[in-house]
Coordinates of C-alpha atoms in Angstrom, one line a residue:
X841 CA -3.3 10.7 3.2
X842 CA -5.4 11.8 6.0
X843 CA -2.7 9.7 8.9
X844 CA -0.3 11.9 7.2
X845 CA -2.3 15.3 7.8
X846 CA -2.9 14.3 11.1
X847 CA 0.6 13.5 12.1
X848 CA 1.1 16.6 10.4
X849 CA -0.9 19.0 12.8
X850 CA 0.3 16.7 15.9
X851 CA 3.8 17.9 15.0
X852 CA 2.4 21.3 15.0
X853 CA 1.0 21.5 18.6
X854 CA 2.6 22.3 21.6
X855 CA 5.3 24.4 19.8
X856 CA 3.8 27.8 21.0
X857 CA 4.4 29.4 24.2
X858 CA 1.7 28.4 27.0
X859 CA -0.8 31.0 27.6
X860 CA -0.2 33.4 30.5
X861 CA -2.2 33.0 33.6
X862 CA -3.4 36.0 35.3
X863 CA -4.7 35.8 38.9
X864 CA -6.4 38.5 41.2
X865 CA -7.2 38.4 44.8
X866 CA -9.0 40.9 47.4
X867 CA -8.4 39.9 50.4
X868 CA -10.3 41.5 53.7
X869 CA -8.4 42.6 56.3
X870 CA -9.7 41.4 60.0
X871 CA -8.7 43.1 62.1
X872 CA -9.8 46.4 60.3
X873 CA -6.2 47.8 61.5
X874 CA -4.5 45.4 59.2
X875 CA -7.3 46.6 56.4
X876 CA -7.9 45.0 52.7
X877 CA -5.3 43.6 50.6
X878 CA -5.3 43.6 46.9
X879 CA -3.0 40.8 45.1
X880 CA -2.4 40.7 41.1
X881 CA 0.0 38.4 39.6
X882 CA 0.4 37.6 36.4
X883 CA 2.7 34.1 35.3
X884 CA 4.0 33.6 31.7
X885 CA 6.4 30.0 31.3
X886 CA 8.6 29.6 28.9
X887 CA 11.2 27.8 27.2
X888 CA 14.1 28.9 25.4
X889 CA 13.6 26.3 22.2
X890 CA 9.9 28.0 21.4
X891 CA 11.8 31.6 21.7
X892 CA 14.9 30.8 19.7
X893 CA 12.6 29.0 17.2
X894 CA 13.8 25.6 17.6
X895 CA 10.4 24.1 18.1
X896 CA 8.9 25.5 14.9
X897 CA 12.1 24.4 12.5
X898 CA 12.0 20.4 14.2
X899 CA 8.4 21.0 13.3
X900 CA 8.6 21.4 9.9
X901 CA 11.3 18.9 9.7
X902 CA 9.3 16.3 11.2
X903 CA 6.5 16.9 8.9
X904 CA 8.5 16.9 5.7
X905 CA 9.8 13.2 6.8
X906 CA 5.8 12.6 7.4
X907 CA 5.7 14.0 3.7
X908 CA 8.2 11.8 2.2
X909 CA 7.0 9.0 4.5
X910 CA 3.4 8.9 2.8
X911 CA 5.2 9.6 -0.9
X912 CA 7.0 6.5 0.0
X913 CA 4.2 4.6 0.7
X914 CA 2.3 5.3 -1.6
X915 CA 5.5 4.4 -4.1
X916 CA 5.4 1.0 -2.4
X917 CA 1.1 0.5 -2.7
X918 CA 1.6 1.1 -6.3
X919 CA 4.2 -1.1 -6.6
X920 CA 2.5 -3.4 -5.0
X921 CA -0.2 -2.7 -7.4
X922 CA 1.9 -3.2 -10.3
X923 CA 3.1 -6.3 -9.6
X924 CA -0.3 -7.7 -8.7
X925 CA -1.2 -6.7 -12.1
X926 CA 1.9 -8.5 -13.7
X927 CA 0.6 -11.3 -11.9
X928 CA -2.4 -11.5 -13.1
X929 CA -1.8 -10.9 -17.0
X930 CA 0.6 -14.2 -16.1
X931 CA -2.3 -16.4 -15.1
X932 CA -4.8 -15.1 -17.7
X933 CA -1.6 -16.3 -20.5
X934 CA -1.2 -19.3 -18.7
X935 CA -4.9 -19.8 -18.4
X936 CA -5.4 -19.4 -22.0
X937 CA -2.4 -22.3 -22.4
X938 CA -4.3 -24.4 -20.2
X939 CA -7.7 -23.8 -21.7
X940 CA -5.4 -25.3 -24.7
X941 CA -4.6 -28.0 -23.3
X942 CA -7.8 -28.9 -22.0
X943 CA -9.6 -28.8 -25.2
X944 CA -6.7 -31.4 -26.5
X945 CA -7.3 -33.6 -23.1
X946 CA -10.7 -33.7 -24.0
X947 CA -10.5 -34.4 -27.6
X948 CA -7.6 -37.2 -26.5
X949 CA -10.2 -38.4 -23.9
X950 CA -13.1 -38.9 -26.3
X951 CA -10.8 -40.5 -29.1
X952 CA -9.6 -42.7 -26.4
X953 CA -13.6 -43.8 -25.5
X954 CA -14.1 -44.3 -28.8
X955 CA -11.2 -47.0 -29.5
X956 CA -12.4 -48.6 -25.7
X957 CA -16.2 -48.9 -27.3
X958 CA -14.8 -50.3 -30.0
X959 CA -12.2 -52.6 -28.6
X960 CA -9.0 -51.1 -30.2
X961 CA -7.5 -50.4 -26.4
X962 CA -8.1 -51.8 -22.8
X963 CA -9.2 -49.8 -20.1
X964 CA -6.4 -48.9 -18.7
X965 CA -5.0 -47.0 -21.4
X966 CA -8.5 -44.9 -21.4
X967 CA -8.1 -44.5 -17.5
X968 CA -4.5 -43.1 -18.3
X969 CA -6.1 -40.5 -20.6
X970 CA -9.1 -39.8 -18.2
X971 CA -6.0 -38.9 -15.8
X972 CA -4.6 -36.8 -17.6
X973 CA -7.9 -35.2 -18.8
X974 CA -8.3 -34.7 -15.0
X975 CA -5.3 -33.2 -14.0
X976 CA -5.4 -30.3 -16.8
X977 CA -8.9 -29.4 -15.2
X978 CA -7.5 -29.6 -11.6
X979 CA -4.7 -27.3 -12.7
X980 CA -7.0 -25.1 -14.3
X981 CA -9.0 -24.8 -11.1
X982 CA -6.0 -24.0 -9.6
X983 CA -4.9 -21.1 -11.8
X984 CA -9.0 -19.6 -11.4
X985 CA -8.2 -19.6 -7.7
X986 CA -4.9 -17.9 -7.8
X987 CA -6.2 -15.7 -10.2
X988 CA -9.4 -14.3 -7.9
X989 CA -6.7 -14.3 -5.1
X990 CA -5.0 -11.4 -7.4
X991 CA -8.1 -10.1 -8.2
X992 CA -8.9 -9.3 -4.6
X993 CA -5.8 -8.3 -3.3
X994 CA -5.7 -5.6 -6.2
X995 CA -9.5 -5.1 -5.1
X996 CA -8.9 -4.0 -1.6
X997 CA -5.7 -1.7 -3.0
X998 CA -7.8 0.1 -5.0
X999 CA -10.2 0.8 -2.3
X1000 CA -12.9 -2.0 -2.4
X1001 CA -13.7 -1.0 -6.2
X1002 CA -13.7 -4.5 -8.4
X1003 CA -11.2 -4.1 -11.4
X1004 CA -12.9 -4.8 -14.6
X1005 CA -11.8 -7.4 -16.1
X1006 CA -10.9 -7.5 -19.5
X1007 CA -7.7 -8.7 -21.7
X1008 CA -4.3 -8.4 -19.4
X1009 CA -2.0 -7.2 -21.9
X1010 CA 1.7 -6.0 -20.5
X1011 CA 3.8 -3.7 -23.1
X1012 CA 7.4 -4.4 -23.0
X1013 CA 9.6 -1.1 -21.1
X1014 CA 12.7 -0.1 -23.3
X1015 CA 15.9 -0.5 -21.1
X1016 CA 17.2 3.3 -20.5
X1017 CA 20.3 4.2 -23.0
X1018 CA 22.1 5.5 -20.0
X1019 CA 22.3 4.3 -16.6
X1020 CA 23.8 7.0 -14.8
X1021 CA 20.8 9.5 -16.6
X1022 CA 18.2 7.4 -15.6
X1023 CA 19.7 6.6 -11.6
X1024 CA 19.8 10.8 -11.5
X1025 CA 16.0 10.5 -12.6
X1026 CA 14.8 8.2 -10.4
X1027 CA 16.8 9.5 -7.8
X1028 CA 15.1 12.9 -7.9
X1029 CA 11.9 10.8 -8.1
X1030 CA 12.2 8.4 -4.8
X1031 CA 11.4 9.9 -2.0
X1032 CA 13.1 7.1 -0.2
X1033 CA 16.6 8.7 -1.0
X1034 CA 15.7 12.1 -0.2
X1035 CA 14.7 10.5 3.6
X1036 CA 17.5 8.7 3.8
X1037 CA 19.4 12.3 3.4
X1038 CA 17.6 14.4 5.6

């Protein structure tokens, strides 16, 4: 927001007219028949855009586009947001899927040592479920990691402050009844369009 306020007043300056300069000079006359001069000038530039206005309407122009530049952006950070957010309630399903399938792994695992203790089944067949057992855990791993990746990236878009983290939920959107309402909606709504206009 701030960039935008100061692109803002930098659009703003040098539309005026300069400032006049005024000079005065006493000069001394040698010889005395020539006698003292006395020289006042006073110099104003300008342009014709800053009279005719020009300056001050491309001005304004300019800083709506930074407006609807920063609108935009900030449309795209929370979409950016959202999706982070979609992301994560995906890995906290699929890690309660996986938490699942771990505690079957596990029960598999131990049924398996059991029946190796007691000679029912060969090694082998016990390393196969130990495998398995294994590679629910290492996927597991791998869905904590990608979901503290998500948890930071939506960290730093919300400005460094750590999300709380509690049951992802995500409520279903009803489709609109009718399209062309809702594309004259969210057409009034996206800044993106009315750039593309101006």
């Amino acid at each position: 927001r701030e960039e935008a306020e100061a692109q803002k007043l930098a659009n703003k300056t040098g539309i005026f007219l300069a400032n006049p300069e005024a000079e005065f000079n006493y000069l001394w006359g040698s010889p005395d028949v020539i006698g003292n001069r006395t020289d006042v000038s006073i110099r104003q530039t300008f342009d014709i855009p800053t009279i005719t206005g020009m300056k001050s309407r491309i001005s304004n122009k300019q800083n709506r586009l930074v407006e609807l530049r920063y609108k935009a952006d900030r449309i795209n950070i929370l979409l950016q947001a959202k999706q982070y957010c979609m992301d994560l309630i995906y890995y906290d399903a699929l890690k309660k899927q996986q938490t699942t399938r771990l505690r079957y792994a596990e029960t598999i695992a131990g049924g398996y040592k059991k029946q190796l203790t007691q000679g029912d089944i060969s090694l082998p067949e016990y390393n196969k479920a130990l495998l398995n057992l294994s590679s629910v855990q290492g996927e597991l791993s791998r869905i904590d990691v990608e979901q503290n990746a998500v948890l930071y990236e939506l960290k730093q878009l919300n400005g460094g402050v750590e999300l709380i983290p509690d049951d992802y939920r995500y409520e279903d959107t009803p489709l609109p009844t009718n399209f062309a309402d809702w594309y004259a909606s969210a057409e009034q709504k996206n800044p993106v369009l009315e750039y593309v206009r101006l």
